[in-house]
Structures are given as structure tokens and as C-alpha cells.
Short mmCIF file of C-alpha atoms in Angstrom, two decimals:
data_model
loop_
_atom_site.label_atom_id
_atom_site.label_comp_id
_atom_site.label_asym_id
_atom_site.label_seq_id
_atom_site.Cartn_x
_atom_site.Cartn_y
_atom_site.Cartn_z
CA UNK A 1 175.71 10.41 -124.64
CA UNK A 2 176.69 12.95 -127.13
CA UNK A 3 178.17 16.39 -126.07
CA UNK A 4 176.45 19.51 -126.86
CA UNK A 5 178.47 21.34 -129.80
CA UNK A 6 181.54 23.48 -127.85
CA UNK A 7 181.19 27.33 -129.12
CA UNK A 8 183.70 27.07 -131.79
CA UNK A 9 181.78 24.86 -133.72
CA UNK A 10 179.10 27.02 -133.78
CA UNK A 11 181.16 29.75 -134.74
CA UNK A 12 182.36 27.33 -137.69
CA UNK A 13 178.37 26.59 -138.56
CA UNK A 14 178.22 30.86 -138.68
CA UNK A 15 181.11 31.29 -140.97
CA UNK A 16 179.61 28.09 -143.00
CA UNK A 17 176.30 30.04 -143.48
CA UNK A 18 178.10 33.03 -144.38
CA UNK A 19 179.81 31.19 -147.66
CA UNK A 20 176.66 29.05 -148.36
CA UNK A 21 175.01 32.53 -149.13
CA UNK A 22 178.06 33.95 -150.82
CA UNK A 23 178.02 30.83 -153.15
CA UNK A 24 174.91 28.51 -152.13
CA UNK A 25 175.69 25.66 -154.94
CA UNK A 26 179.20 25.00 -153.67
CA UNK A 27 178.34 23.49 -150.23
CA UNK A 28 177.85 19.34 -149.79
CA UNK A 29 177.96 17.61 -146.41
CA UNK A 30 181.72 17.30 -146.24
CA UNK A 31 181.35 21.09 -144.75
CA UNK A 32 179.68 20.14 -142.08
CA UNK A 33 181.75 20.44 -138.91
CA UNK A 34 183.19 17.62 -137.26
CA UNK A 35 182.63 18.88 -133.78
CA UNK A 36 178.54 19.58 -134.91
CA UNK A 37 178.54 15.98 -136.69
CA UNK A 38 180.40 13.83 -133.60
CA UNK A 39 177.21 15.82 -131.79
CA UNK A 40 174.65 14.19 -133.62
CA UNK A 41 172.97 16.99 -134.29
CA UNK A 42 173.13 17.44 -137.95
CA UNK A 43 173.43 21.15 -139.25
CA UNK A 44 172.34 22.18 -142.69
CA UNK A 45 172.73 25.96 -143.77
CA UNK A 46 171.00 28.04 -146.27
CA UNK A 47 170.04 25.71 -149.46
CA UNK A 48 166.96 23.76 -149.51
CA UNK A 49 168.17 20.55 -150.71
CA UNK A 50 170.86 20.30 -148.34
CA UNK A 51 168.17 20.81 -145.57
CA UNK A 52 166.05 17.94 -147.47
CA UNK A 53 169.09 15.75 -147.87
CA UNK A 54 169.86 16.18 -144.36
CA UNK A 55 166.66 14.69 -142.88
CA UNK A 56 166.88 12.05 -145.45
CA UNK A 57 170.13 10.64 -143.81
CA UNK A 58 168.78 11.35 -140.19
CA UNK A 59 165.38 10.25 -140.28
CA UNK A 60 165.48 7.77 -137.60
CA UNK A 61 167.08 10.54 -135.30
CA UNK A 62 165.91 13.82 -134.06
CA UNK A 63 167.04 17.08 -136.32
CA UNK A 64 168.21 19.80 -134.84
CA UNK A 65 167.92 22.76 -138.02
CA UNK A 66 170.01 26.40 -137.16
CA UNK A 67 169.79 28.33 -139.63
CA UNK A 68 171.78 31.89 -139.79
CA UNK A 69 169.83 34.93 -140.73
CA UNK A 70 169.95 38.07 -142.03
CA UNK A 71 168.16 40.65 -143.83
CA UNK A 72 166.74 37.87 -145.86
CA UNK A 73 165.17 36.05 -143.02
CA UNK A 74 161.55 35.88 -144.23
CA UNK A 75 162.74 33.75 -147.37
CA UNK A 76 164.66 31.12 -144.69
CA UNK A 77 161.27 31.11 -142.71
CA UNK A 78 159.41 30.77 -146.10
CA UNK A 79 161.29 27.67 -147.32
CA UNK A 80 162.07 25.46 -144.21
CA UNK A 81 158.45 25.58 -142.65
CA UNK A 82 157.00 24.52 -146.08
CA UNK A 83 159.69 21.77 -146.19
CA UNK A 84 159.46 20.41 -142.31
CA UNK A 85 155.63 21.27 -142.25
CA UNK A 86 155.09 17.47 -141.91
CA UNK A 87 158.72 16.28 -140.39
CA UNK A 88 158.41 19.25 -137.93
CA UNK A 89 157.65 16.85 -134.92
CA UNK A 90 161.59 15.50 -135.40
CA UNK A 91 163.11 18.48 -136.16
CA UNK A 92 163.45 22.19 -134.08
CA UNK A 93 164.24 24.37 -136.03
CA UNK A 94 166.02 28.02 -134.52
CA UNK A 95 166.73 31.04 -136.70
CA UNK A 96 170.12 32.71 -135.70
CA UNK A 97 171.13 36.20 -135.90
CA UNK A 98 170.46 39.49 -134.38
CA UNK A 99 168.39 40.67 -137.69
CA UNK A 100 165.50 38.55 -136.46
CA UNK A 101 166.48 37.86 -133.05
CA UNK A 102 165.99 41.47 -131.83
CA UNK A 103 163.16 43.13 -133.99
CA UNK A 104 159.66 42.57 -132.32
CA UNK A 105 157.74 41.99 -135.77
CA UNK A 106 160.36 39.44 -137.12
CA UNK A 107 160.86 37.25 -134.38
CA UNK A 108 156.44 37.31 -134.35
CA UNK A 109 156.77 36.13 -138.12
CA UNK A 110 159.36 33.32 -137.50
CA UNK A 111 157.39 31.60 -134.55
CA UNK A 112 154.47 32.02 -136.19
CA UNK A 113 156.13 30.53 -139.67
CA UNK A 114 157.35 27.18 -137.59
CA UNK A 115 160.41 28.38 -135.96
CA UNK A 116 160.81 27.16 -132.36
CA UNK A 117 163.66 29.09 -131.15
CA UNK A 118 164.95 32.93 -132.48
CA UNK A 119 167.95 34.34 -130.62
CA UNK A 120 171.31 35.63 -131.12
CA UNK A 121 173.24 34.77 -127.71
CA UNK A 122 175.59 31.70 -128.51
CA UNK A 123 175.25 30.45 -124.82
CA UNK A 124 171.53 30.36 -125.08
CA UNK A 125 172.03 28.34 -128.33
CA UNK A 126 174.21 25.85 -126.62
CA UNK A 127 172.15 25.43 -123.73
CA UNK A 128 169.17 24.21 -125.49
CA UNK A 129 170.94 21.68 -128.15
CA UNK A 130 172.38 20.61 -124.99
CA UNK A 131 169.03 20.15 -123.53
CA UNK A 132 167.27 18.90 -126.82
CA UNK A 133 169.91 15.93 -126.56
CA UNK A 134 168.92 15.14 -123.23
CA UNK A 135 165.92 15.07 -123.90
CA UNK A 136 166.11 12.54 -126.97
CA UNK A 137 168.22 10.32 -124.78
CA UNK A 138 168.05 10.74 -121.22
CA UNK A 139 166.13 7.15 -119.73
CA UNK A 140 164.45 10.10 -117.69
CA UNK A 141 162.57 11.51 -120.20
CA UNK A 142 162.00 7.61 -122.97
CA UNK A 143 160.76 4.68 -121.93
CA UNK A 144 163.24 1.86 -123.35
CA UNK A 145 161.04 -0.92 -125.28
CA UNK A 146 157.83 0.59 -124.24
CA UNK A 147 155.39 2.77 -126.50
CA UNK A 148 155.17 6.08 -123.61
CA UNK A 149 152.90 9.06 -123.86
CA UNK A 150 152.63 10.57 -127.04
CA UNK A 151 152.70 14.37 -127.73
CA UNK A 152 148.53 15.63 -128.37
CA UNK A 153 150.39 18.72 -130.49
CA UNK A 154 153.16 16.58 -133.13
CA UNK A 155 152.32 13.00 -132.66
CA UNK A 156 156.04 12.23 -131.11
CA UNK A 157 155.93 9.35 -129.08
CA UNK A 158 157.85 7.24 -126.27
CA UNK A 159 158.09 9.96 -123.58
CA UNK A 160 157.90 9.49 -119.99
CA UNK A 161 155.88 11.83 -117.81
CA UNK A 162 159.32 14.03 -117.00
CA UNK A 163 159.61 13.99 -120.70
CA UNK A 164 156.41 15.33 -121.93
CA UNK A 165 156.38 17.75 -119.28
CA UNK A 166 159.71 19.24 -120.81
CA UNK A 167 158.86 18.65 -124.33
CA UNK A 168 155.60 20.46 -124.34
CA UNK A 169 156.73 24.20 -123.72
CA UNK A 170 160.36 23.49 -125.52
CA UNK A 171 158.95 22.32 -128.71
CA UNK A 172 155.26 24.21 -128.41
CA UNK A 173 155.34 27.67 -126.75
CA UNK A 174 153.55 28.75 -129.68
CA UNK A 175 151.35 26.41 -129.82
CA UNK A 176 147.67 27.69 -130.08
CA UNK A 177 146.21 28.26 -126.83
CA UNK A 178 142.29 28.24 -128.09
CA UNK A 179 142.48 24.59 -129.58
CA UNK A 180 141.38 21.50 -127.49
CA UNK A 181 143.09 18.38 -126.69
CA UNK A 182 142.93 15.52 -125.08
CA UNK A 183 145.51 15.12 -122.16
CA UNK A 184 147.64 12.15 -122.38
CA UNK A 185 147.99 11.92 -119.05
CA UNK A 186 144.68 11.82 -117.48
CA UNK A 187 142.22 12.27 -120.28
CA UNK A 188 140.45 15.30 -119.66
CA UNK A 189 140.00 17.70 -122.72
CA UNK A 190 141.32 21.26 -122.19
CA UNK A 191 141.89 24.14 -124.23
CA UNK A 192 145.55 25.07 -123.36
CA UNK A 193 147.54 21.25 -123.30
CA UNK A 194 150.60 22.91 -123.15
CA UNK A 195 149.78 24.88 -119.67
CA UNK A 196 147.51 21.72 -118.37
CA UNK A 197 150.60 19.52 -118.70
CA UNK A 198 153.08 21.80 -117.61
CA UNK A 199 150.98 22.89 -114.23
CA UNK A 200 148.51 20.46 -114.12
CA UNK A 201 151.04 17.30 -113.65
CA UNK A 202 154.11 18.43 -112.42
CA UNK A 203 156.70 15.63 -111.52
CA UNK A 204 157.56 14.44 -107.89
CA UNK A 205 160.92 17.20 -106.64
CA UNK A 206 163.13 14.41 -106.58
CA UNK A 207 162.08 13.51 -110.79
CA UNK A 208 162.58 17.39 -111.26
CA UNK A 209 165.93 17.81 -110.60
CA UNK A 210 165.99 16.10 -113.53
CA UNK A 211 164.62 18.54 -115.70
CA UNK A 212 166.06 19.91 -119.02
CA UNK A 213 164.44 23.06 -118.91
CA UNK A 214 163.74 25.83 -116.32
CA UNK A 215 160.14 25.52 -115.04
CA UNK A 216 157.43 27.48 -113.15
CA UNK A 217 154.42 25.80 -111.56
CA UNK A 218 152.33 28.85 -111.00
CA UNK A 219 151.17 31.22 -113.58
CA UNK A 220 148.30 33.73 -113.90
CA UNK A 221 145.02 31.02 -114.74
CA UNK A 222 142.03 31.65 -117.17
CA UNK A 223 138.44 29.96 -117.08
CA UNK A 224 138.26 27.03 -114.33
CA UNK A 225 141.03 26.37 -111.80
CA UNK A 226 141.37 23.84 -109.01
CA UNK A 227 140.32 25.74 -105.65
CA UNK A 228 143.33 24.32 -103.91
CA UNK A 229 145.18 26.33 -105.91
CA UNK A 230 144.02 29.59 -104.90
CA UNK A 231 143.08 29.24 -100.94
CA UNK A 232 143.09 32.97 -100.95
CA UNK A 233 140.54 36.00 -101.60
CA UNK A 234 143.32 38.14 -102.41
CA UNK A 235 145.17 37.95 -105.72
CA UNK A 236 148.61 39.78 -105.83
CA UNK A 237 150.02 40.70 -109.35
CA UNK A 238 153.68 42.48 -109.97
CA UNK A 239 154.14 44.15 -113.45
CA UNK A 240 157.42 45.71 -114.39
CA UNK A 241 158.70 48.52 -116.82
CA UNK A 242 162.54 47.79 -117.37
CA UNK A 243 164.19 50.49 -119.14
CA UNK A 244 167.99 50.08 -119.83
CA UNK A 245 168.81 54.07 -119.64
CA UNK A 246 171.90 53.53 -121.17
CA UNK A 247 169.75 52.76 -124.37
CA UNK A 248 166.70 54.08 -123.75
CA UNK A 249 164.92 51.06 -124.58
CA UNK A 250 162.37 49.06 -122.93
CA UNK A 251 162.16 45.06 -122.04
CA UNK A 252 159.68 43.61 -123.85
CA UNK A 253 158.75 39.54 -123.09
CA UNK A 254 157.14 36.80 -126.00
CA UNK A 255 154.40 35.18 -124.24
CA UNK A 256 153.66 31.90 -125.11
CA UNK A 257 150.62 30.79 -127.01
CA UNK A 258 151.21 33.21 -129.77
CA UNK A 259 149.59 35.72 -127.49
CA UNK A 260 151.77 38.94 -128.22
CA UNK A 261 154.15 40.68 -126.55
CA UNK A 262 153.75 41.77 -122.61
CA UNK A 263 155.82 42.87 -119.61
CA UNK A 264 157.19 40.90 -117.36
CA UNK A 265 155.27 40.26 -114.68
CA UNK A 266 152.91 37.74 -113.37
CA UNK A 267 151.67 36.17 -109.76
CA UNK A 268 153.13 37.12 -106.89
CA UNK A 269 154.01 33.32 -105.08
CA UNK A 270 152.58 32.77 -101.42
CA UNK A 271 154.64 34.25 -98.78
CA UNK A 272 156.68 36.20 -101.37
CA UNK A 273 157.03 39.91 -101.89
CA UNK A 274 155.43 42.20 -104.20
CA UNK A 275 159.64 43.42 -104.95
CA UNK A 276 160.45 39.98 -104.52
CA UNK A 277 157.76 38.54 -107.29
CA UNK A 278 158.44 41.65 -109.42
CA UNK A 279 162.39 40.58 -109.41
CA UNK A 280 161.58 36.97 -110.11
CA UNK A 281 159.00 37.52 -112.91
CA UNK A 282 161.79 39.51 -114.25
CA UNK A 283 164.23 37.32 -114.78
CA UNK A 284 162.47 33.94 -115.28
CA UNK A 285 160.31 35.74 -118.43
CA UNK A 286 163.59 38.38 -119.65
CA UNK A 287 166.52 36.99 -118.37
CA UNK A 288 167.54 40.21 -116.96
CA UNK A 289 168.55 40.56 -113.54
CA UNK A 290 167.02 44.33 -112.01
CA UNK A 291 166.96 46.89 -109.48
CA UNK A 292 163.28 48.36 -108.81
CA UNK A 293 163.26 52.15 -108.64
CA UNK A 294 160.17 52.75 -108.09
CA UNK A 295 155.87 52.59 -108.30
CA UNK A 296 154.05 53.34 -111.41
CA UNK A 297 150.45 52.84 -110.32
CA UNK A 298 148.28 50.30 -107.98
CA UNK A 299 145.44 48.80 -108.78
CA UNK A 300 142.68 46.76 -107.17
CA UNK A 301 139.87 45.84 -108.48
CA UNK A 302 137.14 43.52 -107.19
CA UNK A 303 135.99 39.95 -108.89
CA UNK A 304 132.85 37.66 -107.91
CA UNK A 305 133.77 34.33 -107.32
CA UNK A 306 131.22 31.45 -108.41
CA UNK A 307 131.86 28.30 -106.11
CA UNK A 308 130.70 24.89 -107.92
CA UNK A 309 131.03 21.29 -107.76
CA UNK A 310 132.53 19.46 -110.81
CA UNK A 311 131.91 16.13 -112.59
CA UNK A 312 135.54 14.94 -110.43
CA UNK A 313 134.12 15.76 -107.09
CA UNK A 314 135.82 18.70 -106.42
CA UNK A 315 134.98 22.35 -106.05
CA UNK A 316 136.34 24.73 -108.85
CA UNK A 317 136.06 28.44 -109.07
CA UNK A 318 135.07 30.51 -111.92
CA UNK A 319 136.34 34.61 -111.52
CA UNK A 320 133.86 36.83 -113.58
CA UNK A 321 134.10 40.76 -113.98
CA UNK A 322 133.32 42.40 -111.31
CA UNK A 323 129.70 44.21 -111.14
CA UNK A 324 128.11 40.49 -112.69
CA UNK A 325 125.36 39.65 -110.30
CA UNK A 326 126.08 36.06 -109.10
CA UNK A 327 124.08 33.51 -107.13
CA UNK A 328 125.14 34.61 -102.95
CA UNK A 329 124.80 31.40 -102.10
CA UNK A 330 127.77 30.25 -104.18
CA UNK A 331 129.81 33.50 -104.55
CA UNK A 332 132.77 34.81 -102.74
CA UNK A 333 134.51 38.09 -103.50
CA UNK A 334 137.88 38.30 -104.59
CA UNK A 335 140.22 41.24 -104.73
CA UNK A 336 143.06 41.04 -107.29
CA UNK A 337 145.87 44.17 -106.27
CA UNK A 338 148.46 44.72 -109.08
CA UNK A 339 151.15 46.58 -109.04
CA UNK A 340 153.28 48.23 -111.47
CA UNK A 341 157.29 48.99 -111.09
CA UNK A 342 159.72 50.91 -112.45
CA UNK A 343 162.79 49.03 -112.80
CA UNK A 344 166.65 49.31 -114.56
CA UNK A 345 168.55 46.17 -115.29
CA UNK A 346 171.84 45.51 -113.01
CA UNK A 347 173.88 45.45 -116.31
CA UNK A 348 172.59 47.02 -119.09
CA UNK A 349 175.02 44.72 -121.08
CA UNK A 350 172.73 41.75 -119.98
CA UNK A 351 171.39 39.91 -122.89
CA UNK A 352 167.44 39.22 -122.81
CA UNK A 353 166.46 35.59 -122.50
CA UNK A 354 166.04 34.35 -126.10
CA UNK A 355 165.48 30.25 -125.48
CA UNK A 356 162.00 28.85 -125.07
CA UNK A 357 160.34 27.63 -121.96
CA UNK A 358 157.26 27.68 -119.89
CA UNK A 359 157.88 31.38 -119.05
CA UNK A 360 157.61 32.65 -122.57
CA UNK A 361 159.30 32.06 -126.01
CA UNK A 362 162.02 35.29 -125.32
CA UNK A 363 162.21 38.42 -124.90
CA UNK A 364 163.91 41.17 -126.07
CA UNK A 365 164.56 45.15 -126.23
CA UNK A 366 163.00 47.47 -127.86
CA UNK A 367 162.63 51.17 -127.90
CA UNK A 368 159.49 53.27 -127.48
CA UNK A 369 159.32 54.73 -131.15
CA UNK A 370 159.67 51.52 -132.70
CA UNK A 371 157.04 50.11 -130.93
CA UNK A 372 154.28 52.63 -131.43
CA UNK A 373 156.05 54.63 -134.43
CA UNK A 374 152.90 52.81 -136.77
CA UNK A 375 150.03 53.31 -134.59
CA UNK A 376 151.17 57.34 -134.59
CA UNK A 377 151.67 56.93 -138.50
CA UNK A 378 148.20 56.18 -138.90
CA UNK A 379 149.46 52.28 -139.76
CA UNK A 380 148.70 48.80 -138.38
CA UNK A 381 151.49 47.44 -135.99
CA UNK A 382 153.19 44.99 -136.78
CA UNK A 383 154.07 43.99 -133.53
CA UNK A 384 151.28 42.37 -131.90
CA UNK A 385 150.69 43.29 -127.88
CA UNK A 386 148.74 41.17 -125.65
CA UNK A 387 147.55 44.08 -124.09
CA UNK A 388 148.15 47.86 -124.32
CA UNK A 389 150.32 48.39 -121.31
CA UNK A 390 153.84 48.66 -123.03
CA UNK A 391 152.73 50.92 -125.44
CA UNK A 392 151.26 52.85 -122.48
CA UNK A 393 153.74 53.25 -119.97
CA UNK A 394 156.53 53.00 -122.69
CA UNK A 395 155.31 56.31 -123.60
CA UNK A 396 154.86 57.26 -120.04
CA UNK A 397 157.99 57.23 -118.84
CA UNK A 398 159.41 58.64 -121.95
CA UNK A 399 157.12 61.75 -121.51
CA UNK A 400 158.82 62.30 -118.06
CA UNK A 401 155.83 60.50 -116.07
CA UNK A 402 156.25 60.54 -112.16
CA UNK A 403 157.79 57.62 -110.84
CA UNK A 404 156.56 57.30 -107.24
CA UNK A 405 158.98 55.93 -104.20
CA UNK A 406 158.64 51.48 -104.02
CA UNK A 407 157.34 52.36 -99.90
CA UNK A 408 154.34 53.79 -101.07
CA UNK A 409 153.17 50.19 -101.35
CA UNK A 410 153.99 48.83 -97.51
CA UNK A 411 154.63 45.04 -97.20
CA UNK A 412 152.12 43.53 -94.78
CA UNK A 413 154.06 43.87 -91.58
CA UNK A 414 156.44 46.11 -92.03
CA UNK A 415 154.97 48.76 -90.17
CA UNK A 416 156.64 51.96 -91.39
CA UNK A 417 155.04 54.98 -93.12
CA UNK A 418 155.23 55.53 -97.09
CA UNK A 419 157.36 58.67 -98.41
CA UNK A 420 155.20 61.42 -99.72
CA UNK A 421 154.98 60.98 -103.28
CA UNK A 422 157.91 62.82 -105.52
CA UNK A 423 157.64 64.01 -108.94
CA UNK A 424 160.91 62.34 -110.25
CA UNK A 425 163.09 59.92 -108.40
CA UNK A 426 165.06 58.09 -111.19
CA UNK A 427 167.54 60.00 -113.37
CA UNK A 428 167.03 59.61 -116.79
#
């Protein structure tokens, strides 16, 4: 198996980009660097024939397309997704550079345009041609001499089970979560494939370990979920605020799906901690590693629960808004509590996570006024929110908001008192 590029080639690939813009006609294959080419992963910067000669002389293998960006991204963006429109099952294609990599709007517009990966950290960049070879190799994620499941989103075939299941968010966090497909797998039609495959057939823990990318199993459902899966009447959620107050900026996370931007947060696992969740949610979705400070506001809020059987035999659950009259005879109730932290990363040098995975397609920071400096002009945003909490408690704790102590919300058990609420507990 070939090894991943070492970080000197990919230094060599940036300071290849930089003269293929200073004079794009003077560039052939020759320039390629050995370490990228021994790799397998062929590397093509800048001009648009060199991209289209590339996959012309690897078109039995599986391209691997960085592309170095600057001020001119949306012209890169432009060009390669009209090119690999059709090839773009065999070929991922990441934009590289902090002009694109860390603006909200413009890493929106790339994913959007085709890209599959936008970042600027040259370990996360490793780490995922280092898994995309894997994957294209590995007899854990091809069948040898035998057709294998085929990809419902880009037609890519030969996979293994452990091999769709990492190839769907990798090469399709973007993918359009309203669309139906048919599952590969087991035939059913669903609406989001990439989320069905991902937690509807995870692998045996002993075919996991083999895994190229970083996975959860549990994630905050929509529309009809297995029963099994949610025993309880009592949903816990963990949202956090992250503000790095050496740069007064806020984390902000891609969710996958092309839904927007959201914080990081999500379901609080069984047995686990509302800090503990909050922590977790954190880091798998941002990559940064905090410390909670404190309680921005609980809420609970009360759902009906409709109780049916399905055409497979088994009860699923449907959770409509509360205040819906439902049938008693088939209805439960179901409180959801969520909670929302105040937290500060551990080292507010930490990059955000920029590779894709199940979690989200990256994340990145961003400060208050560039987030909502449109709305207050009157303008559309161009960064698109899944919902309007960022923007909301962005400007919250920017205004000076009170930030309440993390034992006014008591873990079941613990038995002590909450602090009287303070006015300010973090300084800022």
C-alpha cells in the first residue's frame, strides 16, 4: 500500500500552486512531486487542462484534486466542479487555504460548488488522503473479484459494508438530505441515505476498528425512528457557546446535509453527563477540546409521542409539537430538556476540525460582527444558519449577558444544592 504524502510534499504542492498562478502556462507534469506521485495520488494545481490531463492518465484510479486558494477561490470552485461534474464519483476534490477555509460564506459556496473537503490545517489534510487511500485499497472496505454495494449518491461500486459505511459521510456530507434513495443494504427507501447508512447499519466492533474515519452512532433523529432506540421519555440535549476570549470569536460547526451552520451540540448518550455530552459534542463536531464555564439557559419542553406498528413488524415512534391532540390510546409524552453552556477552548491556539465526517463537514471561528454585520445592514446573510441560536447568543454574550454557575443544573444523584445565580462569572 501506498503512503500518505509526508508534510513536505505538501508543502512542495503549496509552493507549486503558488508559481502555477504566478505563471499558469509554464507548469507540465514533470512538476509534480515525487513524494505526491510515489503516493498515487495525483496532484494537479491551478490550470484547467492540467486538471483534465490528469484524470486522463488516472482514470482507472481514484483522484485525489487539492487545489490551493486564495482570494480567487470562487473561479477554482467555478472551473473544477464544471470539469469533474460527471468524474466527481473518482475524484475528491479539497480547496486549501485559509482564504476559504476560515470565512463562513466561502467555505458554504465551495461545498455547495462540489468541493468535499475546505481546510487549512496540513495534518487534517494528511489524515484524510491517508484515509482516502485506505479506503480505495484496504480488502476491508473492496470486495476482490466481486461486484459489492454500490454508492445510491455517485454510482461507485465494489464496496464492502465497512466501506460504504465510511464512504458515505467522507465523500457526501453535503449531500442533500430531502432526496430519497434506495438503501443498498436492505432496500428500504429513505430520505437521508447518508444518515440511514451511517446509523442504520453500523458494522460489528470488531469490523470497526477498522474504520477510516471517526464515527458516531447516535445523533439527534427526524420523522420515524426505531423505538429501541429511544427506550426513554426523557430526551437530554447539550448545546455549547465556545468563545476563544483571546479572539473574541465564536465556534461555529458545518452541519452536514447542506443544512447551515450550528453549535456544537447534540444528544446527550445514555448514562452520560449533560458536561460530559456537552464536552464530547464539542470536540467530535469542532475539534476543540473545552472547559465549560457556565449555564446559558434550560429548556424543557413537552412532545406527544404517537406509538404505531410498521409494515416490518415493529413499533416506531413519531414526536409531534407539543399541544397536537393525539389518539391516548397510542400516545406517550415525552420531555426533551436542553441545555445551553458557556464554554472557552483549553488552547485557544487549537485549530477547528476542518476534515469531513459523520459529525459535520468542519467547523470553524468566527466573530460576532461578521456573522450578523448583514442582517444589521439591512442585507441578506450570506452565511446560512440552521437555526438562529448563534446569531442569538453570539450577541448575548457579547452584550455582557449573565452567565449562570454549571450547578444550577444538578446531575441526577448528586445531591448538592445549586449556587444562587451570579450576574457574571467568566472574565471577559
Amino acid at each position: 500500500m501506498a503512503a500518505p504524502p509526508t508534510p513536505q510534499a505538501i508543502v512542495q504542492l503549496v509552493q507549486l500552486d503558488r508559481r502555477a498562478r504566478a505563471a499558469p502556462n509554464t507548469l507540465t507534469s514533470d512538476d509534480i512531486p515525487a513524494a505526491l506521485r510515489a503516493a498515487s495520488i495525483p496532484f494537479r494545481v491551478d490550470t484547467v487542462p492540467l486538471l483534465r490531463g490528469c484524470y486522463d492518465n488516472f482514470r482507472h484510479q481514484p483522484l485525489r484534486a487539492v487545489i490551493g486558494c486564495d482570494e480567487s477561490f470562487l473561479r477554482f470552485v467555478e472551473e473544477f466542479s464544471s470539469i469533474l461534474h460527471a468524474e466527481r464519483p473518482r475524484c475528491f476534490l479539497v480547496l486549501y487555504g485559509t482564504s476559504v477555509s476560515c470565512s463562513a460564506a466561502r467555505r458554504f459556496t465551495a461545498f455547495t460548488a462540489g468541493a468535499h473537503m475546505v481546510t487549512h490545517v496540513l495534518d487534517h489534510l494528511i489524515n484524510v488522503l491517508g484515509q482516502l487511500n485506505r479506503l480505495a485499497t484496504s480488502s476491508f472496505h473492496r470486495w476482490a473479484g466481486r461486484a459489492g454495494f454500490t454508492c445510491p449518491l455517485c454510482g461507485e461500486d465494489g464496496f464492502t459494508e465497512l466501506g460504504l459505511w465510511d464512504h458515505m459521510p467522507l465523500f457526501h456530507i453535503h449531500s442533500d438530505t430531502h432526496e430519497t434513495h434506495v438503501c443498498p443494504l436492505c432496500s428500504r427507501t429513505t430520505h437521508n441515505i447518508v444518515r440511514h447508512i451511517v446509523e442504520g447499519h453500523p458494522p460489528p466492533e470488531d469490523v470497526k476498528r477498522h474504520s477510516v474515519t471517526r464515527m458516531a452512532l447516535h445523533g439527534e433523529g427526524e420523522g420515524w425512528v426505531p423505538v429501541s432506540s429511544h427506550p426513554a421519555t426523557v430526551s437530554c440535549f447539550a448545546l455549547v457557546v465556545v468563545e476563544n476570549p483571546h479572539t473574541r470569536q465564536f465556534l461555529l460547526v458545518q452541519e452536514y446535509g447542506g443544512n447551515g451552520y450550528w453549535l456544537p451540540g447534540g444528544h446527550v448518550e445514555p448514562g452520560e453527563s449533560l458536561q460530559a455530552g456537552a464536552i464530547r459534542e464539542t470536540k467530535e463536531e469542532g475539534g476543540i477540546d473545552v472547559e465549560l464555564k457556565g449555564v446559558l439557559r434550560v429548556d424543557v419542553s413537552q412532545h406527544c409521542v404517537s406509538v404505531e406498528p410498521s409494515s416490518h413488524r415493529r413499533q416506531r415512534m413519531r414526536v409531534t409539537p407539543g399541544g397536537q391532540r393525539a389518539d391516548p390510546d397510542h400516545t406517550k409524552v415525552s420531555m426533551r430538556l436542553k441545555v445551553i453552556f458557556y464554554a472557552q477552548p483549553k488552547d485557544h491556539t487549537q485549530q477547528p476540525k476542518t476534515f469531513p465526517d459523520f459529525e459535520s463537514a468542519g467547523a470553524l471561528w468566527i466573530s460576532e460582527e461578521e456573522l450578523s454585520g448583514d442582517v444589521r445592514l439591512g442585507r441578506q446573510s450570506k452565511i446560512p444558519l440552521r437555526g438562529s441560536e448563534p446569531s442569538e447568543w453570539f450577541r448575548y454574550v457579547c452584550e455582557g449577558g449573565p452567565i449562570y454557575p454549571l450547578d444550577i443544573v444538578n446531575e441526577l444523584g448528586e445531591g448538592r444544592p445549586a449556587s444562587k445565580p451570579q450576574k457574571a462569572l467568566v472574565e471577559r
